[in-house]
Coordinates of C-alpha atoms and ligand atoms in Angstrom, one line a residue:
M1 CA -9.8 8.9 18.0
K2 CA -10.4 5.1 18.1
V3 CA -9.3 3.7 14.8
L4 CA -9.7 0.2 13.5
V5 CA -7.1 -0.8 10.9
T6 CA -7.7 -3.8 8.8
G7 CA -4.6 -5.4 7.4
G8 CA -2.7 -3.6 10.1
A9 CA 0.2 -6.1 10.3
G10 CA 1.1 -5.5 6.6
Y11 CA 3.7 -3.2 5.0
I12 CA 1.7 0.1 4.7
G13 CA -0.6 -0.8 7.7
S14 CA 2.3 -1.2 10.1
H15 CA 3.8 2.2 9.1
T16 CA 0.5 3.9 9.3
I17 CA -0.3 2.4 12.8
L18 CA 3.0 3.6 14.1
Q19 CA 2.1 7.2 13.1
L20 CA -1.4 6.9 14.5
L21 CA 0.0 5.7 17.8
E22 CA 2.5 8.5 17.8
A23 CA -0.3 11.0 17.2
G24 CA -2.2 9.7 20.3
H25 CA -4.9 7.6 18.5
H26 CA -6.1 4.4 20.0
V27 CA -5.7 1.5 17.6
T28 CA -7.3 -1.9 17.0
A29 CA -5.7 -3.9 14.3
V30 CA -7.3 -6.8 12.4
D31 CA -5.3 -9.1 10.2
N32 CA -5.5 -12.8 9.3
L33 CA -1.7 -12.8 8.9
S34 CA -2.0 -14.2 5.4
N35 CA 0.7 -12.0 4.1
S36 CA 2.3 -10.6 7.3
Q37 CA 3.8 -11.5 10.7
M38 CA 2.7 -10.5 14.1
E39 CA 6.3 -9.4 14.7
S40 CA 5.7 -6.2 12.7
L41 CA 3.1 -5.0 15.3
L42 CA 5.3 -6.0 18.2
R43 CA 8.0 -3.8 16.8
V44 CA 5.5 -0.9 16.1
Q45 CA 4.4 -1.0 19.7
K46 CA 8.1 -0.9 20.9
L47 CA 8.8 2.0 18.5
A48 CA 5.7 4.0 19.6
G49 CA 6.1 3.1 23.3
R50 CA 2.3 2.4 23.3
S51 CA 0.2 -0.6 22.8
L52 CA -2.6 -1.5 20.5
A53 CA -5.3 -4.1 20.5
F54 CA -4.8 -6.9 17.9
H55 CA -7.4 -9.5 16.6
E56 CA -6.3 -12.3 14.3
A57 CA -9.3 -12.4 12.1
D58 CA -10.4 -12.6 8.5
I59 CA -12.6 -9.9 7.1
T60 CA -14.4 -12.5 5.0
D61 CA -15.8 -13.8 8.2
P62 CA -18.8 -11.5 9.2
A63 CA -19.1 -13.1 12.7
A64 CA -15.5 -12.4 13.5
L65 CA -15.8 -8.8 12.2
D66 CA -18.8 -8.3 14.4
R67 CA -16.8 -9.4 17.5
V68 CA -14.0 -7.1 16.5
F69 CA -16.3 -4.1 16.2
A70 CA -18.0 -4.9 19.4
A71 CA -14.7 -4.9 21.3
A72 CA -13.0 -2.0 19.5
G73 CA -15.6 0.9 19.9
A74 CA -14.1 2.3 16.7
E75 CA -14.9 5.7 15.4
A76 CA -13.1 5.3 12.0
V77 CA -11.6 2.5 9.9
I78 CA -8.6 2.4 7.7
H79 CA -8.9 -0.5 5.3
F80 CA -5.7 -2.0 4.1
A81 CA -6.6 -5.7 4.2
G82 CA -6.5 -7.2 0.7
L83 CA -4.5 -9.4 -1.7
K84 CA -2.3 -7.4 -4.0
A85 CA -0.3 -9.5 -6.4
V86 CA -1.3 -8.7 -10.0
G87 CA -0.2 -12.0 -11.6
E88 CA -1.7 -14.1 -8.9
S89 CA -5.0 -12.3 -9.4
V90 CA -5.1 -13.3 -13.1
S91 CA -4.6 -17.0 -12.1
Q92 CA -6.9 -16.9 -9.0
P93 CA -9.5 -14.3 -9.8
L94 CA -12.2 -15.8 -7.5
R95 CA -9.9 -15.7 -4.5
Y96 CA -9.2 -12.1 -5.2
Y97 CA -12.9 -11.1 -5.7
R98 CA -13.9 -13.0 -2.5
N99 CA -11.1 -11.7 -0.4
N100 CA -11.1 -8.0 -1.5
V101 CA -14.6 -7.4 -2.6
T102 CA -16.6 -9.7 -0.3
G103 CA -14.3 -8.8 2.5
T104 CA -15.0 -5.1 1.9
L105 CA -18.8 -5.7 1.8
N106 CA -18.6 -7.5 5.1
L107 CA -16.6 -4.7 6.6
L108 CA -19.2 -2.1 5.4
E109 CA -22.0 -4.1 6.8
A110 CA -20.2 -4.5 10.1
M111 CA -19.5 -0.7 10.2
D112 CA -23.1 0.2 9.4
A113 CA -24.4 -2.2 12.1
H114 CA -22.0 -0.7 14.7
D115 CA -22.7 3.1 13.5
V116 CA -19.2 3.6 12.2
R117 CA -19.3 5.4 8.9
T118 CA -15.8 6.9 8.4
L119 CA -13.5 4.9 6.2
V120 CA -10.2 5.5 4.6
F121 CA -9.7 2.9 1.7
S122 CA -6.4 1.7 0.1
S123 CA -7.0 2.1 -3.6
S124 CA -4.3 2.0 -6.2
A125 CA -3.1 3.9 -9.3
T126 CA -3.8 0.5 -10.9
V127 CA -7.5 1.7 -11.4
Y128 CA -6.2 4.0 -14.1
G129 CA -5.2 0.9 -16.2
S130 CA -3.4 1.8 -19.3
N131 CA -4.6 5.4 -19.5
P132 CA -1.7 7.2 -21.3
Q133 CA -2.7 10.6 -20.0
M134 CA 0.2 11.7 -17.8
P135 CA 0.2 12.9 -15.1
L136 CA -2.9 11.1 -13.9
K137 CA -5.6 13.2 -12.2
E138 CA -8.3 11.8 -10.0
D139 CA -10.8 12.5 -12.8
S140 CA -8.8 10.8 -15.5
R141 CA -10.5 7.8 -17.2
L142 CA -10.4 4.6 -15.2
G143 CA -10.0 1.1 -16.6
A144 CA -8.2 -1.5 -14.6
T145 CA -6.7 -4.2 -16.7
N146 CA -6.5 -7.2 -14.4
P147 CA -8.6 -8.8 -11.6
Y148 CA -6.6 -7.1 -8.8
G149 CA -7.2 -3.7 -10.3
R150 CA -10.8 -4.5 -10.9
T151 CA -11.3 -5.3 -7.2
K152 CA -10.1 -1.9 -6.4
Q153 CA -12.2 -0.2 -9.0
Q154 CA -15.3 -2.2 -8.0
I155 CA -14.7 -1.3 -4.3
E156 CA -14.5 2.4 -5.2
E157 CA -17.8 2.1 -7.0
I158 CA -19.4 0.2 -4.0
L159 CA -18.2 2.8 -1.6
T160 CA -19.6 5.6 -3.9
D161 CA -23.1 3.8 -4.1
V162 CA -23.2 3.4 -0.3
Q163 CA -22.4 7.0 0.3
A164 CA -25.1 8.0 -2.3
S165 CA -27.6 5.8 -0.3
D166 CA -26.8 7.4 3.0
G167 CA -25.2 10.8 3.3
R168 CA -23.7 10.1 6.7
W169 CA -20.8 8.2 5.2
R170 CA -17.4 9.8 5.1
L171 CA -15.2 8.0 2.7
A172 CA -11.6 8.6 1.4
L173 CA -10.4 6.7 -1.6
L174 CA -6.5 6.9 -1.6
R175 CA -4.9 5.9 -4.9
Y176 CA -1.4 5.0 -4.0
F177 CA 1.3 5.1 -6.6
N178 CA 4.5 3.1 -5.9
P179 CA 5.0 2.8 -2.1
V180 CA 8.7 2.0 -1.2
G181 CA 11.2 2.5 1.6
A182 CA 10.8 1.7 5.3
H183 CA 10.7 3.4 8.7
P184 CA 14.1 5.1 9.3
S185 CA 14.8 2.9 12.3
G186 CA 15.2 -0.1 10.1
Q187 CA 12.9 -2.0 12.5
I188 CA 9.8 -2.3 10.2
G189 CA 9.6 -2.6 6.4
E190 CA 8.3 -4.5 3.4
D191 CA 8.6 -8.3 3.9
P192 CA 7.2 -10.1 0.8
Q193 CA 6.6 -13.8 1.1
G194 CA 8.3 -15.6 -1.7
P195 CA 10.1 -14.0 -4.6
P196 CA 9.2 -10.3 -4.7
N197 CA 6.9 -9.0 -7.5
N198 CA 8.0 -5.5 -7.0
L199 CA 11.1 -3.6 -7.9
F200 CA 12.3 -2.2 -4.6
P201 CA 12.2 -5.5 -2.6
Y202 CA 13.8 -7.3 -5.4
V203 CA 16.6 -4.8 -5.4
T204 CA 17.2 -5.0 -1.7
Q205 CA 17.2 -8.8 -1.8
V206 CA 19.8 -8.7 -4.6
A207 CA 21.9 -6.3 -2.5
V208 CA 21.7 -8.5 0.7
G209 CA 22.6 -11.6 -1.3
R210 CA 19.2 -13.4 -1.3
R211 CA 18.9 -13.1 -5.1
D212 CA 21.6 -13.3 -7.7
M213 CA 20.5 -10.4 -10.0
L214 CA 17.6 -8.2 -11.0
N215 CA 15.8 -8.6 -14.3
V216 CA 14.9 -5.2 -15.7
F217 CA 11.6 -5.8 -17.5
G218 CA 11.9 -4.0 -20.8
G219 CA 14.6 -1.7 -22.2
D220 CA 12.7 -0.5 -25.2
Y221 CA 10.0 1.6 -23.7
P222 CA 9.6 5.2 -25.1
T223 CA 11.3 6.7 -22.1
S224 CA 14.6 8.5 -21.7
D225 CA 16.7 5.3 -21.1
G226 CA 14.1 2.7 -22.4
T227 CA 13.1 1.4 -18.9
G228 CA 9.7 1.9 -17.2
I229 CA 9.1 5.1 -15.2
R230 CA 7.2 5.1 -11.9
D231 CA 6.1 7.5 -9.3
Y232 CA 7.8 6.2 -6.1
I233 CA 6.5 7.4 -2.7
H234 CA 8.2 6.8 0.6
V235 CA 6.0 4.7 2.9
M236 CA 6.3 7.2 5.7
D237 CA 4.9 10.0 3.5
L238 CA 2.1 7.6 2.5
A239 CA 1.3 6.8 6.1
A240 CA 1.0 10.5 6.8
G241 CA -1.5 10.8 3.9
H242 CA -3.8 8.5 5.9
L243 CA -3.7 10.6 9.0
A244 CA -4.3 13.7 6.9
A245 CA -7.4 12.0 5.2
L246 CA -8.8 11.0 8.7
D247 CA -8.5 14.6 9.8
Y248 CA -10.3 15.8 6.7
L249 CA -13.1 13.3 7.1
A250 CA -13.7 14.4 10.7
A251 CA -15.2 17.6 9.3
R252 CA -16.8 16.3 6.1
E253 CA -19.2 13.8 4.8
G254 CA -19.1 12.4 1.2
V255 CA -16.7 10.5 -1.0
H256 CA -13.2 12.1 -1.6
T257 CA -10.6 10.7 -3.9
W258 CA -6.9 11.5 -3.8
N259 CA -3.8 10.4 -5.6
L260 CA -1.0 9.8 -3.3
G261 CA 2.2 10.1 -5.2
S262 CA 5.1 12.5 -5.6
G263 CA 4.5 13.8 -9.1
S264 CA 8.0 12.9 -10.2
G265 CA 9.1 9.8 -12.0
H266 CA 12.2 7.6 -12.0
S267 CA 13.2 4.9 -14.4
V268 CA 14.3 1.5 -13.4
L269 CA 17.9 2.2 -14.2
E270 CA 17.7 5.4 -12.2
I271 CA 16.4 3.4 -9.2
I272 CA 19.3 0.9 -9.6
R273 CA 21.9 3.8 -9.6
A274 CA 20.3 5.5 -6.7
F275 CA 20.2 2.3 -4.7
E276 CA 23.8 1.4 -5.5
K277 CA 24.8 4.8 -4.2
A278 CA 22.8 4.6 -1.0
A279 CA 23.9 1.0 -0.2
Q280 CA 27.4 1.3 -1.6
T281 CA 27.1 -2.0 -3.4
A282 CA 26.6 -3.0 -7.0
I283 CA 23.3 -4.5 -8.2
P284 CA 23.9 -6.9 -11.0
Y285 CA 21.1 -6.7 -13.5
S286 CA 20.2 -7.9 -17.0
L287 CA 17.8 -6.5 -19.5
A288 CA 14.8 -8.8 -20.0
E289 CA 11.5 -8.9 -21.9
R290 CA 8.8 -6.5 -21.0
R291 CA 6.5 -7.7 -18.2
P292 CA 3.0 -8.2 -19.7
G293 CA 0.6 -5.5 -18.6
D294 CA 3.2 -3.0 -17.6
A295 CA 2.7 0.7 -18.6
P296 CA 5.8 2.5 -19.9
V297 CA 5.0 5.5 -17.5
S298 CA 2.8 6.0 -14.4
L299 CA 2.9 9.4 -12.8
A300 CA 0.5 11.1 -10.3
D301 CA -0.8 14.6 -10.4
P302 CA -0.8 15.0 -6.5
T303 CA -2.1 18.6 -6.5
A304 CA -5.6 17.7 -5.1
A305 CA -4.0 16.1 -2.0
F306 CA -2.0 19.1 -1.4
R307 CA -4.9 21.5 -2.0
D308 CA -7.4 19.6 0.2
L309 CA -5.1 17.9 2.8
G310 CA -2.1 20.1 2.9
W311 CA -0.3 16.8 2.2
K312 CA 2.6 16.3 -0.1
A313 CA 5.4 13.7 -0.5
A314 CA 8.4 15.1 1.2
E315 CA 11.0 12.4 1.2
T316 CA 13.8 12.1 -1.4
L317 CA 14.7 9.1 -3.6
E318 CA 18.0 9.0 -1.6
N319 CA 16.0 8.4 1.6
M320 CA 13.7 5.9 0.0
C321 CA 16.8 3.8 -0.9
A322 CA 18.7 4.4 2.3
D323 CA 15.7 3.4 4.5
A324 CA 14.8 0.3 2.3
W325 CA 18.5 -0.8 2.6
R326 CA 18.7 -0.2 6.4
W327 CA 15.6 -2.4 6.9
Q328 CA 16.9 -5.2 4.6
Q329 CA 20.3 -5.1 6.0
N330 CA 19.1 -5.3 9.6
N331 CA 16.5 -8.1 8.6
P332 CA 18.0 -10.1 5.8
N333 CA 15.1 -12.6 6.1
G334 CA 12.5 -10.0 6.9
Y335 CA 10.5 -10.7 10.2
R336 CA 11.4 -14.4 10.1
V337 CA 14.1 -15.0 12.7
E338 CA 15.4 -18.3 11.4
A339 CA 17.4 -18.3 8.1
A340 CA 14.4 -18.7 5.9
A341 CA 15.1 -19.0 2.2
S342 CA 12.4 -18.3 -0.3
Ligands
NAD401 P1 0.4 -6.2 2.6 O1 0.1 -7.5 2.0 O2 1.7 -6.1 3.3 O3 -0.7 -5.9 3.7 C1 -2.1 -6.3 3.6 C2 -2.5 -7.0 4.9 O4 -3.8 -7.5 4.8 C3 -1.6 -8.2 5.1 O5 -1.1 -8.1 6.5 C4 -2.6 -9.4 5.1 O6 -2.2 -10.5 6.0 C5 -3.9 -8.8 5.3 N1 -5.1 -9.4 4.8 C6 -5.2 -9.8 3.5 N2 -6.5 -10.3 3.4 C7 -7.0 -10.3 4.6 C8 -8.3 -10.7 5.1 N3 -9.2 -11.4 4.3 N4 -8.6 -10.6 6.4 C9 -7.7 -9.9 7.2 N5 -6.5 -9.5 6.8 C10 -6.2 -9.7 5.5 O7 0.2 -5.1 1.5 P2 0.4 -3.6 1.6 O8 1.5 -3.3 0.6 O9 0.6 -3.1 3.0 O10 -0.9 -3.0 0.9 C11 -2.0 -2.6 1.8 C12 -3.1 -2.2 0.9 O11 -2.7 -1.2 0.0 C13 -3.7 -3.3 0.0 O12 -5.0 -3.2 -0.1 C14 -3.0 -3.1 -1.3 O13 -3.9 -3.6 -2.4 C15 -3.0 -1.5 -1.4 N6 -1.9 -1.1 -2.3 C16 -0.7 -1.4 -2.1 C17 0.3 -1.0 -3.0 C18 1.8 -1.4 -2.9 O14 2.4 -1.3 -3.9 N7 2.2 -1.9 -1.8 C19 0.0 -0.1 -4.1 C20 -1.4 0.3 -4.1 C21 -2.4 -0.2 -3.3
UFG402 N1 10.5 -4.1 -12.5 C1 11.6 -4.6 -13.0 N2 12.1 -5.8 -12.5 C2 11.4 -6.3 -11.4 C3 10.3 -5.7 -10.9 C4 9.8 -4.5 -11.5 O1 12.2 -4.1 -14.0 O2 11.9 -7.4 -10.9 C5 10.0 -2.7 -13.2 C6 8.6 -2.9 -13.7 O3 8.6 -3.3 -15.0 C7 8.2 -1.3 -13.6 C8 8.9 -0.8 -12.3 O4 10.0 -1.8 -12.2 O5 8.7 -0.6 -14.7 C9 8.1 -0.8 -11.1 O6 7.5 -2.1 -11.0 P1 6.7 -2.6 -9.6 O7 6.3 -4.0 -9.8 O8 7.6 -2.3 -8.4 O9 5.5 -1.6 -9.6 P2 4.2 -1.5 -10.6 O10 4.2 -0.1 -11.0 O11 4.3 -2.4 -11.7 O12 3.1 -1.9 -9.6 C10 2.6 -1.2 -8.6 C11 2.0 -2.1 -7.5 C12 0.7 -2.7 -8.2 C13 -0.1 -1.7 -8.7 C14 0.6 -0.8 -9.7 C15 -0.2 0.3 -10.2 O13 2.8 -3.1 -7.1 O14 0.0 -3.4 -7.1 O15 1.7 -0.2 -9.0 O16 -0.6 1.2 -9.2 F1 -1.2 -2.3 -9.3

């Protein structure tokens, strides 16, 4: 299949493109490189032994999107492009709505104009907001609590409306839980710009000496050890979920929503211990205040993805830690070659 991937140079996009190439698909990647480096896709091509087409373009630019579609001859789209930092979305809501929502509207218009109506969308467990019902099922109550989350929820609604207006659309809404880890080669991985917002990249940067210590946000949650519990999913499993969704859509129209998570939770302290074991190094940490907006627990019910797609998360926490560490050790400054400090 000819697949157009927006945000393809990013963390999840690069791992998914590698699997698409390995499965024999033809890939066109679009990225404005606002949160990524071209180097990721150079490495993906080396690992796959196959090439892809790349367009440096912004999805908020309709004319650029039109040119990309004209060149790509795409049959399906996987849409990763988006801004994703919760805190930044609170201070810069307009930038988030323009980039994520307007960008998606442009993408849908370009798809319609070029007769491409199959789309896999990167949604997030953040759409469930502070819903305390655990585990979360696809029909659990939604209620995103910040502008980033609301862009995801609004895009889900837009996609649902578009499908209702024209039954030819084939849409998959994939609600990711906590993607972590890296390709086992250690060649591609997560490369946040500036201080990481998320737990795993922060831990790996402490381990490699880029940060002094980890702040554990909250030690007084109603959980087994008082720290927050999340459903971590290896990025290779997550990438495989996208290929499974594409296969499913090849035979079905409609809007289909799936949680992509493992169904098991780990506390922050469990992650620190597992990482220390995998990396054979101590992670200094200190208990800090709760981070505003954090839920005590977030857990997927992933049974629908298994029932419909035959997909489930297979990787262990041990592998998530070992692979994240291999990537960080091989690339202490991420994709930047010079000794960048940030
Ligand atoms: P990422 O930042 O590594 O990748 C996103 C890519 O999109 C980047 O390469 C960025 O340069 C590109 N991009 C952003 N705006 C663009 C625009 N206007 N035009 C073209 N390219 C643009 O993030 P990721 O972790 O790979 O996330 C991919 C998607 O999955 C995002 O939509 C994110 O919201 C969603 N998601 C991520 C997580 C997570 O924890 N990583 C969880 C749930 C959902
Ligand atoms: N944490 C720390 N210290 C840190 C970073 C995180 O203790 O430096 C804790 C958090 O408090 C939380 C856990 O580690 O208990 C995981 O935090 P992350 O930031 O890694 O992940 P979140 O679950 O908060 O957020 C992720 C995505 C968001 C998405 C959300 C819900 O990063 O984009 O899941 O799907 F909105």
